[in-house]
Amino acid sequence: MQQTIIYCGVRELYIHETKHVQEKLETPYFLIDKQKLDDNIKDLKNALATCWNNYIIGYSVKTNSLPWLICYFKNRGIFAEVVSDDEYNLVLKLGYAKDKLIYNGPIKSKHTFLQAIKNGCIVNIDTEREISWLKSLCNTGQKFEVGIRVNFDLEAYCPKETLMGDAGSRFGFCYENGELLKALNNLKAFNNVKVAGLHFHYGTKTRSLNVYQAIARMACRIKSEYDLDLKYVDVGGGFYHSMSGKPSYMDYIRVISGELSQAFDVTKTKLIVEPGVSLVGTPISFVSSVIDINQTIANYFVITDGSRINIDPLMNKKQYIYTIKYMDNTRKTMPTQVISGFTCIEKDRLFLLSNHPQLKVGDQIIYNRVGAYTMSLSPLFIKFYPAVYVKNNNKIIKVRKKWTSDEYIQKSRFEMLE
Ligand SMILES: Cc1ncc(COP(=O)(O)O)c(C=O)c1O
């Protein structure tokens, strides 16, 4: 387990500066390091510009749909990759141009699906029902473009790497059993709808370069076999970046572009990537405080105002990357301490400290690299959403206030039926 122990006067560390007020930050809260976010985007753009200088980046909104982040990406020319009518409406409300969206996944609504196609978004068909919805575009006198999500046996090319293994992915149209060809033929029947792109996305355990090599090869194969004229190949997300010992954006894009160049012309076909975790994972931390100690016959429980539901909502991570900030350096060593969350769930225990300085009320525990699938997956269980701050140089601004009962009950009705 990775950790750093810092002895310092925590209360002086994080100051929220507004024009005239200096406010102490109250834990728990998420903290976004804008510089790290900037660096991740710069690295991705650089890799794409170097290897395939005809590209679109679509930020995977589900990974962290914090409004500030969505606006941040919008202002940097990055498309929003959305997968539901709610996400679609959210990004439009936040000012996204109506054609700067990538619309994916099986839970699109018919209305937003058709609207997105008419607006010129990149819309990747995932299901049969979406093909049937296209009927409403016939007889409009206009021409439209869609992409199609490919389901292929990635496990056969990258054994033991995919998340679902032999059970296979449940998304998109299967290449091996002819469903993809059938869908392409059904789409051809609409003479005003053209298949302009292939979409792939695979969740894998390894996020390895092999995975992207297999995906890019499959894109080449499908293009050649079905004689497709494609404006884009969308390889999805699932990358690592800025993690030591793991591939970087440059490594991935080099492999992808090397394969794509066998069948595609960089001037005619765009490469689309849909990163989530690799962009927002590392720049975001979660700051919690020790609020109490409970010494029992079995253990020394350190109770904090953070929880596994904040940084690991599915409660399946085996370890967290954290920093401990002690208020002073006069601590005796404790044989064991169980760092625990605020919920009433017994297994809300974050980690065990062995032979470490004793934690006391007021010390802080900061969990690092927790920007992905945390804020957007957290339940409103026991405590409502915590505040979010953005740090840039020495300035910190609050970009989301802590939710209160006001936000929780908004739009509720209270008339009784008896
Ligand atoms: C279609 C699609 N694109 C992109 C992503 C983002 O993946 P990641 O956060 O691993 O980069 C996902 C995540 O599930 C996805 O389903």
Tab-separated table of C-alpha atoms and ligand atoms in Angstrom:
chain	number	residue	atom	x	y	z
A	1	MET	CA	0.000	0.000	0.000
A	2	GLN	CA	1.429	3.378	-1.025
A	3	GLN	CA	1.511	6.092	1.581
A	4	THR	CA	3.254	9.244	2.709
A	5	ILE	CA	3.230	10.616	6.181
A	6	ILE	CA	3.547	14.353	6.558
A	7	TYR	CA	3.787	16.111	9.898
A	8	CYS	CA	2.351	19.582	9.691
A	9	GLY	CA	-0.212	22.063	10.915
A	10	VAL	CA	-2.973	20.970	8.601
A	11	ARG	CA	-5.358	23.754	9.443
A	12	GLU	CA	-3.071	26.328	7.873
A	13	LEU	CA	-2.635	24.417	4.660
A	14	TYR	CA	-5.732	24.809	2.554
A	15	ILE	CA	-7.190	28.243	2.429
A	16	HIS	CA	-10.127	29.060	0.193
A	17	GLU	CA	-9.620	32.545	-1.180
A	18	THR	CA	-12.513	34.576	-2.456
A	19	LYS	CA	-12.222	38.292	-3.173
A	20	HIS	CA	-12.342	39.424	0.426
A	21	VAL	CA	-12.813	36.340	2.531
A	22	GLN	CA	-10.461	33.621	3.616
A	23	GLU	CA	-12.402	30.522	4.464
A	24	LYS	CA	-10.994	27.353	6.016
A	25	LEU	CA	-11.883	24.281	3.997
A	26	GLU	CA	-14.127	21.923	5.864
A	27	THR	CA	-13.633	18.241	5.207
A	28	PRO	CA	-14.665	16.078	3.553
A	29	TYR	CA	-14.106	17.457	0.069
A	30	PHE	CA	-12.734	16.591	-3.348
A	31	LEU	CA	-9.821	18.641	-4.623
A	32	ILE	CA	-9.061	18.952	-8.352
A	33	ASP	CA	-5.500	19.824	-9.339
A	34	LYS	CA	-6.025	21.862	-12.506
A	35	GLN	CA	-2.374	21.748	-13.498
A	36	LYS	CA	-2.437	17.949	-13.606
A	37	LEU	CA	-5.611	18.021	-15.676
A	38	ASP	CA	-3.998	20.484	-18.099
A	39	ASP	CA	-0.947	18.231	-18.363
A	40	ASN	CA	-3.026	15.149	-19.152
A	41	ILE	CA	-4.861	16.928	-21.956
A	42	LYS	CA	-1.655	18.385	-23.343
A	43	ASP	CA	-0.086	14.911	-23.437
A	44	LEU	CA	-3.102	13.389	-25.191
A	45	LYS	CA	-3.330	16.151	-27.795
A	46	ASN	CA	0.406	15.907	-28.385
A	47	ALA	CA	0.239	12.130	-28.905
A	48	LEU	CA	-2.648	12.469	-31.360
A	49	ALA	CA	-1.102	15.395	-33.230
A	50	THR	CA	2.169	13.469	-33.544
A	51	CYS	CA	0.759	10.129	-34.657
A	52	TRP	CA	-2.652	10.767	-36.285
A	53	ASN	CA	-3.229	14.452	-36.761
A	54	ASN	CA	-6.894	14.134	-37.632
A	55	TYR	CA	-8.672	13.347	-34.415
A	56	ILE	CA	-11.473	14.006	-31.971
A	57	ILE	CA	-11.218	13.607	-28.215
A	58	GLY	CA	-14.528	12.830	-26.515
A	59	TYR	CA	-14.446	13.083	-22.730
A	60	SER	CA	-16.393	10.218	-21.163
A	61	VAL	CA	-18.911	12.203	-19.111
A	62	LYS	CA	-19.999	9.211	-17.021
A	63	THR	CA	-16.488	8.966	-15.569
A	64	ASN	CA	-17.023	12.202	-13.668
A	65	SER	CA	-19.973	14.394	-14.626
A	66	LEU	CA	-19.154	17.285	-12.294
A	67	PRO	CA	-20.477	20.408	-14.091
A	68	TRP	CA	-17.184	22.276	-13.654
A	69	LEU	CA	-15.279	19.437	-15.360
A	70	ILE	CA	-17.710	19.295	-18.268
A	71	CYS	CA	-17.253	23.045	-18.838
A	72	TYR	CA	-13.504	22.687	-18.481
A	73	PHE	CA	-13.398	20.115	-21.302
A	74	LYS	CA	-15.850	22.107	-23.418
A	75	ASN	CA	-13.541	25.132	-23.243
A	76	ARG	CA	-10.653	23.045	-24.539
A	77	GLY	CA	-12.364	21.863	-27.727
A	78	ILE	CA	-13.026	18.402	-26.370
A	79	PHE	CA	-16.275	16.667	-27.350
A	80	ALA	CA	-18.613	15.275	-24.681
A	81	GLU	CA	-19.085	11.512	-24.908
A	82	VAL	CA	-22.543	10.873	-23.463
A	83	VAL	CA	-24.461	7.649	-22.967
A	84	SER	CA	-27.982	8.636	-21.902
A	85	ASP	CA	-30.577	11.309	-22.551
A	86	ASP	CA	-29.791	12.716	-19.091
A	87	GLU	CA	-26.097	13.119	-19.877
A	88	TYR	CA	-27.020	14.463	-23.331
A	89	ASN	CA	-29.290	17.133	-21.816
A	90	LEU	CA	-26.771	17.917	-19.075
A	91	VAL	CA	-23.951	18.809	-21.446
A	92	LEU	CA	-26.254	20.884	-23.659
A	93	LYS	CA	-27.456	22.757	-20.577
A	94	LEU	CA	-23.816	23.439	-19.705
A	95	GLY	CA	-23.306	25.109	-23.075
A	96	TYR	CA	-21.925	22.375	-25.297
A	97	ALA	CA	-22.454	23.115	-28.998
A	98	LYS	CA	-25.179	20.798	-30.290
A	99	ASP	CA	-22.832	19.058	-32.751
A	100	LYS	CA	-19.871	18.531	-30.390
A	101	LEU	CA	-21.277	15.391	-28.804
A	102	ILE	CA	-20.527	11.705	-29.215
A	103	TYR	CA	-23.647	9.728	-28.357
A	104	ASN	CA	-23.052	6.093	-27.395
A	105	GLY	CA	-24.526	3.169	-25.504
A	106	PRO	CA	-27.791	1.249	-25.362
A	107	ILE	CA	-29.890	3.654	-23.266
A	108	LYS	CA	-30.304	6.596	-25.615
A	109	SER	CA	-33.844	7.948	-25.830
A	110	LYS	CA	-35.473	7.946	-29.267
A	111	HIS	CA	-35.984	11.709	-29.154
A	112	THR	CA	-32.385	12.625	-28.282
A	113	PHE	CA	-31.030	9.924	-30.637
A	114	LEU	CA	-32.832	11.448	-33.630
A	115	GLN	CA	-32.061	14.989	-32.526
A	116	ALA	CA	-28.354	14.197	-32.183
A	117	ILE	CA	-28.227	12.696	-35.686
A	118	LYS	CA	-30.040	15.713	-37.161
A	119	ASN	CA	-27.648	18.045	-35.329
A	120	GLY	CA	-24.617	16.311	-36.851
A	121	CYS	CA	-23.317	14.671	-33.671
A	122	ILE	CA	-21.313	11.489	-33.781
A	123	VAL	CA	-23.958	8.892	-32.959
A	124	ASN	CA	-22.848	5.296	-32.588
A	125	ILE	CA	-25.670	2.783	-32.906
A	126	ASP	CA	-25.531	0.094	-30.240
A	127	THR	CA	-28.861	-1.733	-30.534
A	128	GLU	CA	-31.507	-3.030	-32.963
A	129	ARG	CA	-34.106	-0.610	-31.681
A	130	GLU	CA	-31.990	2.354	-32.707
A	131	ILE	CA	-31.909	1.030	-36.281
A	132	SER	CA	-35.701	0.886	-36.251
A	133	TRP	CA	-35.871	4.494	-34.983
A	134	LEU	CA	-34.099	5.620	-38.155
A	135	LYS	CA	-37.356	5.071	-40.083
A	136	SER	CA	-38.466	8.501	-38.912
A	137	LEU	CA	-35.611	10.037	-40.899
A	138	CYS	CA	-36.848	8.596	-44.235
A	139	ASN	CA	-38.586	11.024	-46.582
A	140	THR	CA	-36.974	14.056	-44.953
A	141	GLY	CA	-35.022	14.808	-48.125
A	142	GLN	CA	-31.844	15.008	-46.017
A	143	LYS	CA	-28.811	12.753	-45.725
A	144	PHE	CA	-27.564	11.519	-42.340
A	145	GLU	CA	-24.553	9.719	-40.909
A	146	VAL	CA	-24.231	7.217	-38.070
A	147	GLY	CA	-21.559	4.978	-36.615
A	148	ILE	CA	-22.007	1.422	-35.433
A	149	ARG	CA	-20.582	-0.259	-32.345
A	150	VAL	CA	-18.653	-3.413	-33.078
A	151	ASN	CA	-18.707	-6.392	-30.756
A	152	PHE	CA	-15.901	-8.832	-31.487
A	153	ASP	CA	-14.146	-11.598	-29.607
A	154	LEU	CA	-11.340	-9.510	-28.105
A	155	GLU	CA	-10.692	-12.260	-25.570
A	156	ALA	CA	-9.535	-14.508	-28.442
A	157	TYR	CA	-6.832	-11.965	-29.377
A	158	CYS	CA	-5.953	-10.929	-25.817
A	159	PRO	CA	-6.551	-13.995	-23.618
A	160	LYS	CA	-7.414	-13.278	-19.979
A	161	GLU	CA	-7.327	-9.527	-20.555
A	162	THR	CA	-10.982	-8.590	-21.016
A	163	LEU	CA	-13.201	-7.911	-18.014
A	164	MET	CA	-15.857	-10.415	-19.006
A	165	GLY	CA	-13.531	-13.149	-20.301
A	166	ASP	CA	-15.251	-15.915	-22.250
A	167	ALA	CA	-18.693	-14.555	-21.313
A	168	GLY	CA	-17.986	-11.753	-23.807
A	169	SER	CA	-19.090	-8.146	-24.087
A	170	ARG	CA	-22.808	-7.380	-24.195
A	171	PHE	CA	-22.457	-4.204	-26.269
A	172	GLY	CA	-22.669	-3.635	-29.989
A	173	PHE	CA	-23.207	-5.927	-32.981
A	174	CYS	CA	-21.270	-9.155	-33.097
A	175	TYR	CA	-18.804	-9.520	-35.957
A	176	GLU	CA	-18.198	-13.250	-35.646
A	177	ASN	CA	-21.821	-14.441	-35.837
A	178	GLY	CA	-22.873	-12.142	-38.675
A	179	GLU	CA	-24.991	-9.730	-36.601
A	180	LEU	CA	-22.723	-6.833	-37.583
A	181	LEU	CA	-23.072	-7.587	-41.290
A	182	LYS	CA	-26.837	-7.930	-40.870
A	183	ALA	CA	-27.005	-4.543	-39.127
A	184	LEU	CA	-24.857	-2.938	-41.843
A	185	ASN	CA	-27.195	-4.355	-44.499
A	186	ASN	CA	-30.246	-3.121	-42.600
A	187	LEU	CA	-28.676	0.325	-42.444
A	188	LYS	CA	-27.927	0.228	-46.185
A	189	ALA	CA	-31.662	-0.163	-46.780
A	190	PHE	CA	-32.125	3.420	-45.588
A	191	ASN	CA	-30.840	5.166	-48.657
A	192	ASN	CA	-30.376	8.486	-46.836
A	193	VAL	CA	-28.372	7.055	-43.899
A	194	LYS	CA	-24.676	6.295	-44.317
A	195	VAL	CA	-22.467	4.313	-41.952
A	196	ALA	CA	-19.627	6.765	-41.408
A	197	GLY	CA	-17.803	5.190	-38.494
A	198	LEU	CA	-16.951	2.138	-36.439
A	199	HIS	CA	-17.098	2.331	-32.660
A	200	PHE	CA	-15.255	0.106	-30.219
A	201	HIS	CA	-14.867	0.216	-26.467
A	202	TYR	CA	-13.659	-2.590	-24.250
A	203	GLY	CA	-13.233	-2.713	-20.507
A	204	THR	CA	-10.092	-4.712	-19.819
A	205	LYS	CA	-8.156	-5.734	-16.728
A	206	THR	CA	-4.843	-4.852	-18.325
A	207	ARG	CA	-5.466	-1.697	-20.411
A	208	SER	CA	-2.600	-3.105	-22.484
A	209	LEU	CA	-1.253	-1.966	-25.832
A	210	ASN	CA	-2.248	-5.389	-27.245
A	211	VAL	CA	-5.885	-4.510	-26.678
A	212	TYR	CA	-5.652	-1.403	-28.872
A	213	GLN	CA	-3.627	-3.221	-31.481
A	214	ALA	CA	-6.394	-5.837	-31.706
A	215	ILE	CA	-9.093	-3.168	-31.900
A	216	ALA	CA	-7.319	-1.190	-34.627
A	217	ARG	CA	-6.629	-4.375	-36.592
A	218	MET	CA	-10.284	-5.326	-36.368
A	219	ALA	CA	-11.266	-1.871	-37.657
A	220	CYS	CA	-9.001	-2.420	-40.692
A	221	ARG	CA	-10.401	-5.879	-41.263
A	222	ILE	CA	-14.044	-4.802	-41.124
A	223	LYS	CA	-13.412	-1.836	-43.419
A	224	SER	CA	-11.755	-4.056	-46.025
A	225	GLU	CA	-14.111	-7.015	-45.704
A	226	TYR	CA	-17.293	-4.944	-45.965
A	227	ASP	CA	-15.802	-2.306	-48.253
A	228	LEU	CA	-16.743	0.587	-45.976
A	229	ASP	CA	-15.898	4.213	-46.635
A	230	LEU	CA	-15.317	5.499	-43.096
A	231	LYS	CA	-14.980	9.027	-41.802
A	232	TYR	CA	-13.911	7.832	-38.364
A	233	VAL	CA	-12.721	4.962	-36.245
A	234	ASP	CA	-13.609	5.394	-32.574
A	235	VAL	CA	-11.456	3.167	-30.368
A	236	GLY	CA	-13.242	4.130	-27.119
A	237	GLY	CA	-11.538	4.787	-23.797
A	238	GLY	CA	-9.852	2.513	-21.309
A	239	PHE	CA	-6.325	3.955	-21.375
A	240	TYR	CA	-3.784	4.539	-18.668
A	241	HIS	CA	-1.839	7.751	-18.473
A	242	SER	CA	0.662	9.287	-16.059
A	243	MET	CA	0.948	6.046	-14.067
A	244	SER	CA	4.489	4.841	-13.615
A	245	GLY	CA	5.221	1.518	-15.274
A	246	LYS	CA	2.082	1.744	-17.453
A	247	PRO	CA	1.682	2.762	-21.095
A	248	SER	CA	1.241	6.462	-21.845
A	249	TYR	CA	-1.029	8.182	-24.360
A	250	MET	CA	1.900	8.311	-26.780
A	251	ASP	CA	2.402	4.533	-26.492
A	252	TYR	CA	-1.272	3.819	-27.195
A	253	ILE	CA	-1.722	6.243	-30.063
A	254	ARG	CA	1.490	5.056	-31.702
A	255	VAL	CA	0.236	1.462	-31.702
A	256	ILE	CA	-3.257	2.416	-32.892
A	257	SER	CA	-2.052	4.667	-35.680
A	258	GLY	CA	0.531	2.091	-36.790
A	259	GLU	CA	-2.268	-0.422	-37.335
A	260	LEU	CA	-4.818	2.002	-38.769
A	261	SER	CA	-2.374	3.216	-41.388
A	262	GLN	CA	-2.540	-0.259	-42.993
A	263	ALA	CA	-6.085	0.416	-44.217
A	264	PHE	CA	-6.927	4.071	-43.541
A	265	ASP	CA	-5.709	7.393	-44.846
A	266	VAL	CA	-5.044	9.905	-42.068
A	267	THR	CA	-6.387	12.751	-44.210
A	268	LYS	CA	-9.732	11.009	-44.744
A	269	THR	CA	-10.461	9.128	-41.523
A	270	LYS	CA	-10.501	10.617	-38.060
A	271	LEU	CA	-9.306	8.733	-35.014
A	272	ILE	CA	-11.676	9.211	-32.088
A	273	VAL	CA	-10.697	8.453	-28.501
A	274	GLU	CA	-13.027	8.549	-25.497
A	275	PRO	CA	-10.831	8.760	-22.398
A	276	GLY	CA	-12.304	8.930	-18.932
A	277	VAL	CA	-10.180	7.626	-16.081
A	278	SER	CA	-6.866	8.477	-17.764
A	279	LEU	CA	-7.844	12.173	-17.910
A	280	VAL	CA	-9.563	12.716	-14.563
A	281	GLY	CA	-8.327	9.904	-12.313
A	282	THR	CA	-4.943	11.262	-11.207
A	283	PRO	CA	-5.755	14.989	-10.824
A	284	ILE	CA	-8.420	14.510	-8.144
A	285	SER	CA	-7.976	13.735	-4.452
A	286	PHE	CA	-10.385	13.394	-1.543
A	287	VAL	CA	-9.612	14.995	1.806
A	288	SER	CA	-11.066	13.552	4.999
A	289	SER	CA	-10.464	14.165	8.716
A	290	VAL	CA	-10.339	12.000	11.776
A	291	ILE	CA	-13.485	12.846	13.759
A	292	ASP	CA	-13.355	10.280	16.549
A	293	ILE	CA	-11.580	7.265	17.983
A	294	ASN	CA	-13.302	4.108	19.143
A	295	GLN	CA	-11.097	1.803	21.185
A	296	THR	CA	-12.638	-1.664	21.583
A	297	ILE	CA	-11.362	-4.947	22.887
A	298	ALA	CA	-10.632	-5.918	19.299
A	299	ASN	CA	-9.290	-2.768	17.694
A	300	TYR	CA	-8.364	0.903	17.674
A	301	PHE	CA	-10.913	2.321	15.228
A	302	VAL	CA	-10.116	5.682	13.678
A	303	ILE	CA	-13.432	7.191	12.559
A	304	THR	CA	-13.238	9.636	9.654
A	305	ASP	CA	-15.701	11.932	7.909
A	306	GLY	CA	-14.919	10.229	4.587
A	307	SER	CA	-16.157	6.831	3.487
A	308	ARG	CA	-15.512	4.103	0.983
A	309	ILE	CA	-18.689	5.310	-0.711
A	310	ASN	CA	-16.867	8.563	-1.570
A	311	ILE	CA	-13.788	7.062	-3.152
A	312	ASP	CA	-14.817	3.503	-4.003
A	313	PRO	CA	-18.633	3.484	-4.338
A	314	LEU	CA	-18.752	-0.163	-5.480
A	315	MET	CA	-16.584	-1.095	-2.480
A	316	ASN	CA	-14.432	-3.463	-4.471
A	317	LYS	CA	-10.991	-1.842	-4.440
A	318	LYS	CA	-8.283	-3.731	-2.602
A	319	GLN	CA	-6.183	-0.678	-1.728
A	320	TYR	CA	-6.135	3.090	-1.762
A	321	ILE	CA	-3.311	5.533	-2.382
A	322	TYR	CA	-3.232	7.944	0.514
A	323	THR	CA	-1.314	10.597	2.397
A	324	ILE	CA	-1.656	11.139	6.148
A	325	LYS	CA	-1.234	14.609	7.634
A	326	TYR	CA	-0.677	14.596	11.383
A	327	MET	CA	-1.405	17.771	13.340
A	328	ASP	CA	1.799	17.414	15.351
A	329	ASN	CA	4.749	15.061	15.647
A	330	THR	CA	4.338	13.888	19.222
A	331	ARG	CA	2.693	10.566	18.550
A	332	LYS	CA	3.417	7.188	20.012
A	333	THR	CA	3.433	4.186	17.694
A	334	MET	CA	0.293	2.038	17.585
A	335	PRO	CA	0.466	-1.673	16.674
A	336	THR	CA	-2.756	-1.481	14.613
A	337	GLN	CA	-5.285	1.176	13.650
A	338	VAL	CA	-8.359	0.568	11.523
A	339	ILE	CA	-9.187	3.602	9.415
A	340	SER	CA	-12.955	3.640	9.093
A	341	GLY	CA	-15.638	5.532	7.208
A	342	PHE	CA	-18.639	7.422	8.549
A	343	THR	CA	-21.380	5.089	7.319
A	344	CYS	CA	-23.128	2.411	9.353
A	345	ILE	CA	-21.834	-0.296	7.043
A	346	GLU	CA	-19.434	-2.517	9.009
A	347	LYS	CA	-17.229	-3.062	5.983
A	348	ASP	CA	-16.771	0.675	5.553
A	349	ARG	CA	-13.144	0.247	6.656
A	350	LEU	CA	-10.626	1.868	4.360
A	351	PHE	CA	-7.293	0.457	5.452
A	352	LEU	CA	-5.278	-0.936	8.308
A	353	LEU	CA	-2.193	0.809	9.684
A	354	SER	CA	0.387	-1.341	11.431
A	355	ASN	CA	3.090	0.157	13.652
A	356	HIS	CA	2.322	3.719	12.683
A	357	PRO	CA	2.077	6.951	14.643
A	358	GLN	CA	-1.234	7.132	16.458
A	359	LEU	CA	-3.947	9.045	14.632
A	360	LYS	CA	-5.983	11.585	16.584
A	361	VAL	CA	-9.004	13.785	15.988
A	362	GLY	CA	-8.153	16.565	13.511
A	363	ASP	CA	-5.526	14.648	11.511
A	364	GLN	CA	-6.233	14.364	7.818
A	365	ILE	CA	-6.228	11.443	5.419
A	366	ILE	CA	-6.024	12.371	1.771
A	367	TYR	CA	-6.875	9.799	-0.858
A	368	ASN	CA	-5.105	10.423	-4.148
A	369	ARG	CA	-6.110	9.613	-7.744
A	370	VAL	CA	-9.796	9.261	-7.012
A	371	GLY	CA	-11.310	11.326	-9.844
A	372	ALA	CA	-12.840	8.495	-11.864
A	373	TYR	CA	-16.117	6.683	-11.158
A	374	THR	CA	-16.332	8.230	-7.687
A	375	MET	CA	-18.341	11.483	-7.702
A	376	SER	CA	-20.597	10.212	-10.491
A	377	LEU	CA	-21.199	6.828	-8.844
A	378	SER	CA	-21.550	7.846	-5.191
A	379	PRO	CA	-24.868	7.191	-3.540
A	380	LEU	CA	-26.648	9.836	-1.453
A	381	PHE	CA	-26.371	7.519	1.525
A	382	ILE	CA	-26.385	9.004	5.040
A	383	LYS	CA	-24.445	12.111	3.917
A	384	PHE	CA	-25.130	14.125	0.789
A	385	TYR	CA	-22.514	15.041	-1.812
A	386	PRO	CA	-19.402	16.746	-0.404
A	387	ALA	CA	-17.949	20.037	-1.652
A	388	VAL	CA	-15.518	20.144	-4.561
A	389	TYR	CA	-12.629	22.605	-4.895
A	390	VAL	CA	-10.255	23.320	-7.758
A	391	LYS	CA	-6.668	24.224	-7.043
A	392	ASN	CA	-4.554	26.210	-9.505
A	393	ASN	CA	-1.162	27.524	-8.428
A	394	ASN	CA	-1.875	28.944	-4.951
A	395	LYS	CA	-5.546	29.664	-5.520
A	396	ILE	CA	-8.413	27.418	-4.552
A	397	ILE	CA	-12.010	27.956	-5.613
A	398	LYS	CA	-15.129	26.094	-4.604
A	399	VAL	CA	-16.850	24.649	-7.690
A	400	ARG	CA	-19.557	22.685	-5.895
A	401	LYS	CA	-21.058	23.493	-2.553
A	402	LYS	CA	-21.722	20.614	-0.224
A	403	TRP	CA	-25.228	19.316	-0.912
A	404	THR	CA	-27.734	19.931	1.852
A	405	SER	CA	-31.299	18.798	2.458
A	406	ASP	CA	-32.373	21.603	0.068
A	407	GLU	CA	-30.749	19.920	-2.912
A	408	TYR	CA	-31.942	16.528	-1.718
A	409	ILE	CA	-35.630	17.416	-1.513
A	410	GLN	CA	-35.739	19.665	-4.566
A	411	LYS	CA	-38.704	18.892	-6.832
A	412	SER	CA	-40.229	16.511	-4.266
A	413	ARG	CA	-43.975	16.682	-3.478
A	414	PHE	CA	-45.467	16.116	-0.096
A	415	GLU	CA	-49.242	15.762	-0.414
A	416	MET	CA	-50.498	12.620	1.335
A	417	LEU	CA	-52.813	10.205	-0.438
A	418	GLU	CA	-54.991	9.030	2.479
B	1	LIG	C1	-18.272	3.693	-24.523
B	1	LIG	C2	-17.271	4.134	-23.503
B	1	LIG	N1	-16.344	5.029	-23.863
B	1	LIG	C3	-15.422	5.474	-22.959
B	1	LIG	C4	-15.397	5.001	-21.650
B	1	LIG	C5	-14.350	5.530	-20.703
B	1	LIG	O1	-13.498	4.516	-20.268
B	1	LIG	P1	-12.282	4.846	-19.275
B	1	LIG	O2	-12.811	5.661	-18.158
B	1	LIG	O3	-11.790	3.508	-18.847
B	1	LIG	O4	-11.270	5.612	-20.084
B	1	LIG	C6	-16.355	4.053	-21.250
B	1	LIG	C7	-16.371	3.524	-19.870
B	1	LIG	O5	-17.063	2.633	-19.495
B	1	LIG	C8	-17.323	3.608	-22.204
B	1	LIG	O6	-18.269	2.704	-21.865
